[in-house]
Coordinates of C-alpha atoms in Angstrom, one line a residue:
M1 CA 114.1 213.5 128.6
E2 CA 110.3 212.9 128.2
Y3 CA 110.1 209.3 129.4
E4 CA 106.3 209.1 128.9
K5 CA 106.8 210.1 125.2
I6 CA 109.5 207.5 124.8
A7 CA 107.3 204.8 126.4
Q8 CA 104.4 205.7 124.2
E9 CA 106.4 205.5 121.0
I10 CA 107.8 202.2 122.1
L11 CA 104.4 200.9 122.9
T12 CA 103.1 202.0 119.5
N13 CA 105.9 200.4 117.6
I14 CA 106.0 197.0 119.3
G15 CA 102.4 196.3 118.3
G16 CA 100.5 197.9 121.2
T17 CA 99.5 196.5 124.6
E18 CA 97.9 193.5 123.0
N19 CA 101.2 192.2 121.8
I20 CA 102.9 192.3 125.2
K21 CA 103.0 189.1 127.2
H22 CA 105.5 190.4 129.8
F23 CA 108.1 193.1 130.2
T24 CA 110.8 193.9 132.7
H25 CA 114.2 195.6 132.6
C26 CA 117.8 195.2 133.5
A27 CA 120.5 197.8 134.0
T28 CA 120.2 199.2 130.4
R29 CA 117.5 197.4 128.5
L30 CA 113.8 197.0 128.4
R31 CA 113.2 193.3 128.1
L32 CA 109.9 192.4 126.5
T33 CA 108.3 189.0 125.8
L34 CA 105.9 189.5 123.0
Y35 CA 103.2 187.3 121.5
D36 CA 104.4 188.2 118.0
N37 CA 108.1 189.1 117.5
Q38 CA 107.4 190.1 113.9
K39 CA 105.2 193.1 114.9
P40 CA 107.8 195.5 116.3
D41 CA 109.2 198.0 113.8
E42 CA 112.8 198.0 114.7
D43 CA 113.7 200.9 112.4
K44 CA 111.1 203.1 114.1
I45 CA 112.1 202.0 117.6
K46 CA 115.8 202.8 116.9
A47 CA 114.8 206.2 115.7
I48 CA 113.1 207.1 119.0
D49 CA 115.0 209.8 120.8
G50 CA 116.5 208.1 123.9
V51 CA 116.8 204.6 122.3
V52 CA 120.3 203.4 121.7
G53 CA 119.4 200.2 119.8
V54 CA 117.4 197.0 119.8
A55 CA 118.3 193.3 120.0
N56 CA 116.3 190.1 119.6
Q57 CA 117.8 187.4 121.8
G58 CA 116.5 184.1 123.0
G59 CA 112.9 185.0 122.0
Q60 CA 113.1 188.2 124.0
F61 CA 112.7 191.6 122.3
Q62 CA 115.2 194.0 124.0
I63 CA 115.3 197.8 123.6
I64 CA 118.6 199.3 124.7
I65 CA 118.0 202.6 126.6
G66 CA 121.0 203.1 128.9
N67 CA 121.0 204.3 132.4
D68 CA 117.6 205.9 132.2
V69 CA 115.9 202.5 131.5
K70 CA 114.2 202.4 134.9
Y71 CA 112.3 205.6 134.2
V72 CA 111.1 204.5 130.8
Y73 CA 110.1 201.2 132.4
K74 CA 108.0 203.0 135.0
A75 CA 106.4 205.2 132.3
L76 CA 105.6 202.1 130.2
Q77 CA 104.1 200.5 133.3
G78 CA 101.8 203.5 133.6
I79 CA 100.4 203.3 130.1
A80 CA 100.5 199.6 129.2
D81 CA 97.2 197.9 130.0
T82 CA 98.7 194.5 130.9
S83 CA 98.9 192.6 134.1
N84 CA 102.6 191.9 133.3
D85 CA 102.4 188.6 135.2
N86 CA 102.8 186.1 132.5
S87 CA 106.6 185.9 132.4
S88 CA 106.6 182.2 133.0
Q89 CA 104.8 181.5 129.7
E90 CA 107.2 180.4 127.0
S91 CA 107.0 182.0 123.6
T92 CA 105.2 179.9 121.1
E93 CA 108.0 180.5 118.7
E94 CA 110.5 177.7 118.2
K95 CA 113.8 178.4 120.0
S96 CA 117.1 176.6 119.7
V97 CA 118.3 174.7 122.7
V98 CA 121.1 177.2 123.2
N99 CA 118.6 180.1 123.2
R100 CA 116.4 178.4 125.7
I101 CA 119.3 177.8 128.0
L102 CA 120.6 181.4 127.8
D103 CA 117.1 182.8 128.2
T104 CA 116.6 180.6 131.3
I105 CA 119.9 181.6 132.9
A106 CA 119.2 185.3 132.2
G107 CA 115.7 185.0 133.6
I108 CA 116.9 183.4 136.8
F109 CA 120.0 185.5 137.6
V110 CA 119.1 189.0 136.4
P111 CA 116.4 189.7 139.1
I112 CA 118.9 188.9 141.9
V113 CA 121.8 190.9 140.6
P114 CA 121.0 194.1 142.5
A115 CA 120.8 192.3 145.8
L116 CA 124.0 190.5 145.1
A117 CA 125.7 193.7 144.1
G118 CA 124.6 195.6 147.2
S119 CA 125.5 192.9 149.6
G120 CA 128.8 192.3 147.8
M121 CA 129.8 196.0 148.0
L122 CA 128.9 196.0 151.7
K123 CA 131.1 192.9 152.3
A124 CA 134.0 194.5 150.3
L125 CA 133.8 197.8 152.2
L126 CA 133.7 195.8 155.5
A127 CA 136.8 194.0 154.4
I128 CA 138.6 197.3 153.7
A129 CA 137.5 198.7 157.2
A130 CA 138.9 195.6 158.9
L131 CA 142.2 195.7 157.0
F132 CA 142.8 199.3 157.9
G133 CA 141.8 198.6 161.5
W134 CA 138.8 201.0 161.4
I135 CA 136.6 198.3 162.9
S136 CA 137.4 195.4 165.2
T137 CA 136.5 191.9 163.9
E138 CA 135.7 190.9 167.4
G139 CA 133.1 193.6 168.0
Q140 CA 129.4 193.0 167.5
T141 CA 129.1 195.9 165.0
Y142 CA 131.4 194.0 162.7
Q143 CA 129.7 190.7 163.3
I144 CA 126.2 192.1 162.6
L145 CA 127.4 193.9 159.4
D146 CA 129.1 190.7 158.4
F147 CA 126.0 188.6 158.5
V148 CA 123.9 191.4 157.0
S149 CA 126.3 191.4 154.0
D150 CA 126.5 187.6 154.0
A151 CA 122.8 186.8 154.3
I152 CA 122.0 186.8 150.6
F153 CA 124.9 184.5 149.8
Y154 CA 123.9 181.9 152.5
F155 CA 120.2 182.1 151.5
L156 CA 121.0 182.2 147.8
P157 CA 119.0 179.0 147.1
M158 CA 115.9 180.6 148.4
L159 CA 116.3 183.7 146.1
L160 CA 117.1 181.5 143.2
A161 CA 114.1 179.4 144.0
H162 CA 111.9 182.4 143.6
S163 CA 113.4 183.7 140.3
A164 CA 113.5 180.1 139.0
S165 CA 109.8 179.7 139.9
V166 CA 109.0 182.8 137.8
K167 CA 110.9 181.3 134.9
F168 CA 109.6 177.8 135.1
G169 CA 106.1 178.7 136.1
T170 CA 105.9 177.1 139.5
N171 CA 104.2 178.5 142.7
P172 CA 106.8 181.0 143.9
Y173 CA 106.1 180.5 147.6
L174 CA 106.1 176.8 147.4
S175 CA 109.4 177.1 145.5
I176 CA 110.9 179.2 148.3
T177 CA 109.7 176.6 150.8
I178 CA 111.7 174.0 148.9
G179 CA 114.8 176.3 149.1
G180 CA 114.2 176.7 152.8
I181 CA 114.1 172.9 153.3
L182 CA 117.7 172.7 152.0
L183 CA 118.8 175.4 154.5
H184 CA 116.7 174.4 157.5
P185 CA 118.7 174.4 160.8
S186 CA 117.5 170.9 161.7
F187 CA 118.7 169.5 158.4
T188 CA 122.0 171.4 158.7
A189 CA 122.5 170.0 162.2
M190 CA 121.8 166.5 160.8
I191 CA 124.5 167.0 158.2
E192 CA 127.0 168.1 160.8
T193 CA 126.3 165.1 163.0
A194 CA 126.5 162.7 160.1
R195 CA 129.9 164.1 159.2
E196 CA 131.2 164.1 162.7
T197 CA 130.0 160.6 163.6
G198 CA 130.3 159.0 160.2
T199 CA 126.7 157.9 160.3
G200 CA 124.3 158.4 157.4
I201 CA 121.0 160.2 156.9
Q202 CA 118.0 158.2 155.7
L203 CA 114.6 159.1 154.4
F204 CA 112.1 156.3 153.9
G205 CA 115.1 154.0 154.2
L206 CA 116.9 155.7 151.3
P207 CA 120.3 157.5 151.8
V208 CA 120.4 161.3 151.9
T209 CA 123.7 162.8 150.9
P210 CA 125.0 165.1 153.7
A211 CA 125.6 168.0 151.3
E212 CA 125.9 171.7 152.2
Y213 CA 123.4 173.8 150.3
G214 CA 124.1 177.2 151.7
S215 CA 125.3 179.6 148.9
S216 CA 124.7 176.8 146.3
V217 CA 123.4 177.6 142.8
I218 CA 122.9 174.5 140.6
P219 CA 120.9 172.2 143.0
I220 CA 118.0 174.5 143.6
I221 CA 117.7 175.4 139.9
L222 CA 117.5 171.7 139.0
I223 CA 115.0 171.1 141.8
I224 CA 112.6 173.9 140.7
W225 CA 112.9 172.7 137.1
F226 CA 111.8 169.2 138.2
M227 CA 109.0 170.8 140.3
S228 CA 107.7 172.6 137.1
F229 CA 106.7 169.1 135.8
V230 CA 105.4 167.8 139.1
E231 CA 103.2 170.6 140.2
P232 CA 101.0 170.9 137.0
A233 CA 100.6 167.2 136.9
V234 CA 99.5 167.0 140.5
D235 CA 97.1 170.0 139.9
K236 CA 95.3 168.0 137.2
I237 CA 94.5 165.0 139.4
V238 CA 93.6 166.8 142.6
P239 CA 89.9 167.7 142.9
K240 CA 89.2 171.4 142.5
V241 CA 87.7 171.8 146.0
T242 CA 90.9 170.5 147.6
R243 CA 93.6 172.1 145.3
I244 CA 94.3 174.9 147.7
F245 CA 96.1 172.5 150.1
G246 CA 96.1 169.2 148.1
T247 CA 98.4 170.4 145.3
P248 CA 101.1 171.9 147.5
L249 CA 100.8 168.9 149.9
I250 CA 101.4 166.3 147.2
T251 CA 104.0 168.5 145.4
L252 CA 106.0 168.9 148.6
F253 CA 105.7 165.2 149.4
I254 CA 107.1 164.3 145.9
V255 CA 109.6 167.1 145.4
A256 CA 111.3 167.3 148.8
P257 CA 112.4 163.6 148.9
V258 CA 113.6 163.7 145.3
A259 CA 115.4 166.9 146.0
L260 CA 117.2 165.6 149.1
I261 CA 117.9 162.1 147.8
I262 CA 118.7 162.6 144.0
I263 CA 118.6 166.1 142.6
G264 CA 120.3 168.0 145.4
P265 CA 123.3 165.7 145.6
L266 CA 123.5 165.7 141.7
G267 CA 123.4 169.5 141.6
T268 CA 126.1 169.6 144.3
F269 CA 128.2 167.2 142.3
L270 CA 127.9 169.2 139.1
G271 CA 128.6 172.5 141.0
D272 CA 131.7 171.0 142.7
G273 CA 132.8 169.5 139.4
L274 CA 132.5 172.8 137.6
A275 CA 134.5 174.5 140.4
S276 CA 137.1 171.7 140.3
G277 CA 137.4 172.0 136.5
I278 CA 138.0 175.7 136.8
E279 CA 140.6 175.1 139.6
W280 CA 142.4 172.5 137.4
L281 CA 142.4 174.9 134.4
N282 CA 143.7 177.7 136.6
G283 CA 146.5 175.4 137.8
Y284 CA 147.7 174.7 134.3
A285 CA 146.8 177.8 132.3
S286 CA 145.6 180.5 134.7
W287 CA 145.9 183.1 132.0
L288 CA 143.6 181.4 129.6
I289 CA 140.1 182.1 131.0
P290 CA 140.6 185.8 131.9
M291 CA 142.1 186.5 128.5
I292 CA 139.3 184.8 126.7
V293 CA 136.6 186.5 128.8
G294 CA 138.4 189.8 128.5
T295 CA 138.5 189.5 124.8
F296 CA 135.1 188.2 123.9
T297 CA 132.8 189.7 126.6
P298 CA 131.4 192.4 124.2
L299 CA 130.3 189.6 121.8
L300 CA 128.9 187.5 124.7
V301 CA 126.9 190.5 125.9
M302 CA 125.5 190.9 122.3
V303 CA 124.0 187.3 122.5
G304 CA 123.2 187.3 126.2
M305 CA 125.8 184.6 127.1
H306 CA 127.4 186.8 129.7
Y307 CA 124.7 185.7 132.1
A308 CA 126.0 182.2 131.8
L309 CA 129.4 183.5 132.8
I310 CA 127.9 185.3 135.8
S311 CA 126.2 182.2 137.0
I312 CA 129.5 180.3 136.8
G313 CA 131.2 183.1 138.7
I314 CA 128.6 182.9 141.4
N315 CA 129.0 179.2 141.6
S316 CA 132.8 179.7 142.0
L317 CA 132.3 182.2 144.8
A318 CA 130.0 179.8 146.6
A319 CA 132.4 176.8 146.1
S320 CA 135.8 178.4 146.7
G321 CA 135.2 181.9 148.0
F322 CA 136.7 183.6 144.9
D323 CA 136.0 183.9 141.2
T324 CA 138.6 183.8 138.4
V325 CA 136.0 183.2 135.6
A326 CA 133.7 186.1 135.3
G327 CA 135.0 188.9 137.5
P328 CA 138.6 189.5 136.2
G329 CA 137.9 189.2 132.5
M330 CA 134.6 191.2 132.6
I331 CA 136.1 194.1 134.5
V332 CA 139.0 194.6 132.1
S333 CA 136.7 194.2 129.2
N334 CA 134.4 197.0 130.5
I335 CA 137.3 199.3 131.2
A336 CA 138.7 198.6 127.7
Q337 CA 135.3 199.5 126.1
G338 CA 135.4 202.8 128.1
G339 CA 138.9 203.5 126.8
A340 CA 137.9 202.8 123.2
V341 CA 134.9 205.1 123.1
L342 CA 136.8 207.8 125.0
A343 CA 139.5 207.7 122.3
V344 CA 136.7 208.1 119.7
A345 CA 135.4 211.1 121.7
I346 CA 138.8 212.8 121.8
R347 CA 139.5 212.5 118.1
T348 CA 136.2 212.9 116.4
K349 CA 135.1 216.3 115.1
N350 CA 131.4 215.3 115.2
N351 CA 129.9 216.9 118.3
Q352 CA 127.1 214.4 118.6
L353 CA 129.6 211.5 118.5
R354 CA 131.9 213.2 120.9
S355 CA 129.1 213.7 123.4
L356 CA 128.0 210.1 123.0
G357 CA 131.6 208.9 123.4
I358 CA 132.1 210.8 126.7
S359 CA 128.9 209.8 128.3
T360 CA 129.0 206.1 127.3
G361 CA 132.8 206.0 128.0
F362 CA 132.4 207.0 131.7
S363 CA 129.3 204.7 131.9
A364 CA 131.5 201.8 130.7
L365 CA 134.2 202.6 133.3
L366 CA 131.5 202.2 136.0
G367 CA 130.5 198.8 134.6
I368 CA 127.5 199.7 132.3
T369 CA 128.8 199.0 128.8
E370 CA 125.8 198.5 126.6
P371 CA 125.4 202.2 125.7
A372 CA 129.0 202.1 124.5
L373 CA 128.7 198.8 122.8
Y374 CA 125.5 199.5 120.9
G375 CA 126.0 203.3 120.5
I376 CA 129.6 203.3 119.2
N377 CA 131.7 200.1 119.4
L378 CA 129.4 197.8 117.4
P379 CA 128.1 200.3 114.8
Y380 CA 131.7 201.6 114.0
R381 CA 133.4 198.2 114.5
K382 CA 137.0 199.4 114.9
P383 CA 136.3 200.6 118.5
L384 CA 134.9 197.1 119.1
I385 CA 138.2 195.6 117.9
S386 CA 140.2 198.1 120.1
S387 CA 138.2 197.1 123.2
M388 CA 138.7 193.4 122.5
V389 CA 142.4 194.0 122.2
G390 CA 142.6 195.9 125.4
G391 CA 140.3 193.5 127.2
G392 CA 142.4 190.5 126.1
L393 CA 145.7 192.1 127.2
G394 CA 144.3 193.1 130.5
G395 CA 142.8 189.7 131.0
L396 CA 146.1 188.0 130.1
F397 CA 147.9 190.0 132.8
L398 CA 145.2 189.3 135.5
G399 CA 145.3 185.6 134.6
I400 CA 149.1 185.4 134.8
M401 CA 148.9 187.1 138.3
N402 CA 146.1 184.7 139.2
V403 CA 143.8 187.6 140.2
G404 CA 140.4 186.6 141.6
R405 CA 137.3 188.5 142.7
F406 CA 135.9 187.9 146.2
Q407 CA 132.4 189.3 145.9
Q408 CA 129.8 189.5 143.3
V409 CA 129.5 193.1 142.3
P410 CA 129.2 195.0 138.9
P411 CA 132.5 194.8 137.0
G412 CA 133.5 198.4 137.0
L413 CA 135.7 200.9 138.9
L414 CA 133.2 201.0 141.7
G415 CA 133.6 197.2 142.1
L416 CA 137.3 197.4 142.8
P417 CA 136.8 196.7 146.5
S418 CA 135.6 193.3 145.6
F419 CA 139.1 192.4 144.6
I420 CA 140.5 192.9 148.2
G421 CA 141.1 189.6 149.9
E422 CA 142.0 188.8 153.5
E423 CA 145.7 188.5 152.6
G424 CA 146.0 192.2 151.9
F425 CA 146.1 194.5 148.8
S426 CA 148.3 192.5 146.4
N427 CA 145.3 191.1 144.5
L428 CA 143.8 194.7 144.2
T429 CA 147.1 196.1 143.1
Y430 CA 147.4 193.6 140.3
T431 CA 143.8 194.3 139.3
V432 CA 144.5 198.1 139.0
I433 CA 147.5 197.4 136.9
G434 CA 145.4 195.1 134.7
L435 CA 142.8 197.8 134.3
V436 CA 145.4 200.4 133.3
I437 CA 146.8 197.9 130.7
S438 CA 143.3 197.3 129.3
F439 CA 142.4 201.0 129.2
V440 CA 145.6 202.2 127.6
A441 CA 145.8 199.3 125.1
A442 CA 142.2 200.0 123.9
F443 CA 142.7 203.7 123.9
I444 CA 146.0 203.7 121.9
T445 CA 144.7 200.9 119.5
Q446 CA 141.6 203.0 118.8
L447 CA 143.7 206.1 118.1
F448 CA 145.8 204.1 115.7
L449 CA 142.9 202.4 113.9
G450 CA 140.6 205.4 113.8
I451 CA 137.1 205.3 112.4
D452 CA 135.2 207.0 109.7
D453 CA 132.7 208.8 111.9
H454 CA 129.6 210.6 110.6
G455 CA 131.1 213.8 109.3
E456 CA 134.8 213.4 109.6
T457 CA 137.5 210.8 109.2
I458 CA 139.2 210.5 112.6
V459 CA 142.5 209.3 111.3
D460 CA 144.0 212.1 109.3
D461 CA 147.3 213.7 108.5
D462 CA 148.8 216.6 110.3
S463 CA 148.1 219.0 107.5
S464 CA 144.4 218.3 107.6
S465 CA 144.4 218.8 111.3
E466 CA 146.1 222.1 110.9
D467 CA 143.7 223.2 108.2
T468 CA 140.6 222.5 110.4
S469 CA 142.0 223.9 113.6
S470 CA 141.2 227.5 112.8
E471 CA 138.8 229.2 115.2
E472 CA 137.0 230.9 112.2
P473 CA 134.4 228.9 110.3
S474 CA 135.6 227.9 106.8
A475 CA 134.2 229.7 103.9
I476 CA 132.5 226.6 102.6
D477 CA 130.3 226.5 105.7
H478 CA 128.7 229.7 104.4
Q479 CA 128.1 228.6 100.9
P480 CA 125.1 226.5 99.8
Q481 CA 126.2 222.9 98.8
T482 CA 124.4 220.7 96.3
I483 CA 123.6 217.0 96.8
S484 CA 122.9 215.4 93.5
S485 CA 120.4 212.7 92.8
P486 CA 121.8 209.1 93.2
I487 CA 119.0 207.6 91.1
D488 CA 116.6 208.3 88.3
G489 CA 112.9 208.5 89.2
E490 CA 109.9 210.4 90.5
V491 CA 110.5 212.9 93.3
V492 CA 108.5 212.1 96.4
P493 CA 108.3 214.7 99.3
L494 CA 109.5 213.1 102.5
N495 CA 106.2 213.6 104.4
Q496 CA 104.5 211.4 101.8
V497 CA 106.8 208.4 102.3
N498 CA 104.9 205.4 103.7
D499 CA 107.0 205.1 106.8
E500 CA 106.5 207.3 109.8
A501 CA 110.2 207.3 110.8
F502 CA 111.1 208.9 107.4
A503 CA 107.9 210.9 107.0
Q504 CA 108.3 212.6 110.3
G505 CA 112.0 213.3 109.8
L506 CA 113.1 211.2 112.7
L507 CA 116.1 210.0 110.8
G508 CA 116.9 213.4 109.2
Q509 CA 115.6 215.8 106.6
G510 CA 115.7 215.2 102.8
V511 CA 113.6 213.9 100.0
A512 CA 112.7 210.5 98.4
V513 CA 112.8 209.1 94.9
L514 CA 110.6 206.4 93.4
P515 CA 113.1 204.9 91.1
T516 CA 112.6 204.0 87.4
N517 CA 115.8 201.9 87.4
G518 CA 117.8 200.3 90.1
K519 CA 121.2 201.8 89.7
I520 CA 122.4 203.9 92.7
Y521 CA 125.3 206.3 92.2
A522 CA 127.3 208.4 94.7
P523 CA 125.7 211.8 95.0
I524 CA 128.8 213.4 96.6
D525 CA 132.5 212.8 97.1
G526 CA 133.1 211.0 100.4
T527 CA 133.5 207.8 102.4
V528 CA 131.1 204.9 102.7
S529 CA 130.5 205.0 106.5
A530 CA 127.8 202.4 106.7
F531 CA 126.9 199.4 104.5
L532 CA 125.4 196.4 106.1
D533 CA 125.1 192.8 104.9
S534 CA 121.5 193.5 104.0
K535 CA 122.8 196.0 101.4
H536 CA 119.5 198.0 101.6
A537 CA 121.0 201.2 103.0
I538 CA 124.2 203.2 102.3
G539 CA 125.7 205.8 104.6
I540 CA 128.2 208.3 103.1
I541 CA 130.3 210.9 104.9
G542 CA 130.7 213.9 102.6
E543 CA 134.0 215.8 102.5
D544 CA 132.0 218.9 103.4
G545 CA 130.6 217.4 106.6
A546 CA 127.3 216.2 105.3
E547 CA 126.1 212.8 106.5
L548 CA 123.9 211.1 103.9
L549 CA 121.7 208.0 104.1
I550 CA 120.4 206.4 101.0
H551 CA 117.7 203.9 102.1
C552 CA 116.9 201.7 99.1
G553 CA 113.2 200.9 99.5
L554 CA 111.1 200.5 102.6
D555 CA 111.4 197.5 104.9
T556 CA 113.9 196.0 102.4
V557 CA 116.1 194.9 105.3
S558 CA 113.8 191.9 105.4
L559 CA 115.3 190.7 102.1
E560 CA 118.6 190.1 103.8
G561 CA 120.6 191.3 100.8
E562 CA 118.6 189.4 98.2
G563 CA 117.8 191.6 95.1
F564 CA 120.8 193.9 95.7
T565 CA 124.2 193.9 93.9
A566 CA 126.9 195.9 95.7
Y567 CA 129.9 197.5 94.1
I568 CA 131.3 199.1 97.3
Q569 CA 131.9 198.1 100.9
Q570 CA 132.1 200.0 104.1
G571 CA 135.2 202.3 104.3
D572 CA 135.5 202.8 100.6
K573 CA 136.3 206.3 99.2
V574 CA 133.8 207.3 96.5
K575 CA 133.6 210.1 94.0
K576 CA 130.4 211.7 92.8
G577 CA 128.9 209.5 90.0
D578 CA 130.5 206.2 91.1
L579 CA 128.2 203.2 90.9
L580 CA 127.4 202.1 94.4
L581 CA 124.6 199.5 94.2
E582 CA 122.0 198.0 91.9
M583 CA 118.6 196.9 93.2
D584 CA 116.3 194.7 91.4
I585 CA 113.1 196.8 91.3
D586 CA 111.0 194.0 89.8
F587 CA 112.1 191.5 92.4
I588 CA 111.6 193.9 95.3
T589 CA 108.1 194.8 94.0
S590 CA 107.2 191.1 93.7
K591 CA 107.9 190.7 97.4
G592 CA 105.2 193.3 98.1
L593 CA 107.8 196.0 99.2
D594 CA 107.9 199.7 98.3
T595 CA 110.9 200.7 96.3
T596 CA 110.6 204.4 97.4
T597 CA 114.2 205.5 98.3
P598 CA 114.7 208.2 100.9
I599 CA 117.8 210.3 100.6
L600 CA 118.4 211.9 104.0
I601 CA 120.8 214.3 105.7
T602 CA 121.1 212.5 109.0
N603 CA 123.0 215.3 110.7
S604 CA 120.3 217.8 109.8
N605 CA 120.7 219.8 113.0
E606 CA 124.1 220.9 111.9
F607 CA 122.7 222.7 108.8
R608 CA 120.8 225.9 108.8
T609 CA 118.9 225.1 105.6
I610 CA 118.0 221.8 103.8
I611 CA 116.0 222.5 100.6
P612 CA 114.8 219.6 98.4
V613 CA 114.4 220.2 94.7
E614 CA 111.0 221.3 93.5
K615 CA 110.3 219.2 90.4
N616 CA 108.5 216.0 89.6
E617 CA 111.3 213.9 88.1
V618 CA 115.0 213.8 88.6
H619 CA 117.9 212.1 86.9
V620 CA 121.3 210.9 88.2
G621 CA 123.7 213.8 88.8
E622 CA 121.0 216.5 88.8
E623 CA 120.5 218.7 91.8
L624 CA 118.3 217.0 94.5
I625 CA 119.0 218.8 97.8
E626 CA 120.6 222.1 98.6
I627 CA 122.2 222.4 102.1
S628 CA 123.8 225.3 103.9
K629 CA 125.5 225.9 107.3
G630 CA 125.8 229.6 106.8
E631 CA 123.9 232.3 108.7

């Protein structure tokens, strides 16, 4: 894969370097904060080879790449002329409160996930070694490895202080210092003495709550958020010549006491309250949370809310030593998504979809689900339903068995050691059973539901299976096939279409028509494989294996369905000549949009020849494109 080319195409289609405020990446996505979120051409970006999809969440423009995202990120770093250091600046666009909260949670926790995952896996492997007697818990080797794996969890407030400082725009080193204050050995000793003797701790005559901040989550986030108001205010009043020491001095003098006396104890109370609430819910309905999380994780990932779950899980680990919120539900959901797309891969006759299903399926089993989610489950919908069924059933079982996770690691097969507790392997055994339930349920449900993929209908009867199982190519493959025109109008060569994605054939070969009336008819017999709420594009699977896309106008997705009247819906069987859609040409033109309608063969690589008609005008039902698979 040419990562530099992908990066260059992305840069071109997001509005250039001048539109980038900041960019980073997570496990599967490029995450860009842009000055103008209207500039990116999503259709063109989606058409880039190597891009799975795009999402716009919480004011952040996200490009889903998959496991190769880090290479594209490095390539983009090499060509983007930006300092990439303005991540703390908020978008000037208005965001909802929910979006701001989700964006903040993601910005704080995503950077520390790799360190948490590595340390968590080391801790889990150390637990396995101790259970099997491969290492003595009394030996120094074990003790050293134990604190090596535990360091990130104890010093978690300092790591969160840094990532929170980036998000809230405070000085990162001063923020880390604040985190260090909460964990300082002298303060820790004072807390132990206060608890042993029953005496209090005072600062300026005010009581300091003897709270333990090691491994805590909420207190430091609240403290750095408070600091984000104090530091700039102090900076304004301190003379410029003394700011290098004056601003941090006064900021520390204000923030540290407030942190120890008010915010720290408040954050501890909130964290403990959250943990107690979860413990109470587990006591009365232990099955509920894992079932809900197992069912709805794919939808939470789509809107970025899974980071809120992760933060709750981390807080539970810190408070009680195990997590029943995020870990169990998310792992069965990921395995279920893998089962659903692998079922698609097994049954589909489309080679591209089969390859995508296999690669994204195994990726999902290892805990990386976004390629499966955005590549198959979401576009085809039924696999999404199957994965939600499997995830819900698996989560229900884990909840009934009160399964918990003991370390923060990615929720996939490689993270299974994190479900081994000190009591033995019973928790792990139940986890494995839950994963089997989720995988099998999703797999079987998907085989039952089937999907209309691009080129074939997966669910078919036995006779059709037998008819297509011959090793010899069918005679129809060798005969030219005709795609009739779905619309009246002027024929426009594809390379003259005013949209590079179409003009360059990125979405497939074909031709375009500038319509003289807005009625769109079925050009072939087949199944409506894609028809979105925006109504601007229709995908049809032909009975002969051709995949057609009728894109009604350019950039008409922006109309959100206005100006279109639909007579079909996704999944409908259609016959050549059936009325599919009407578009209001005058209305679309009044909005300044081009009504030129590309008609494309999106699986062009499966055909040897694709020959558009050579004439200036065409009418509905007349020959428009000739295609052939024959030699």
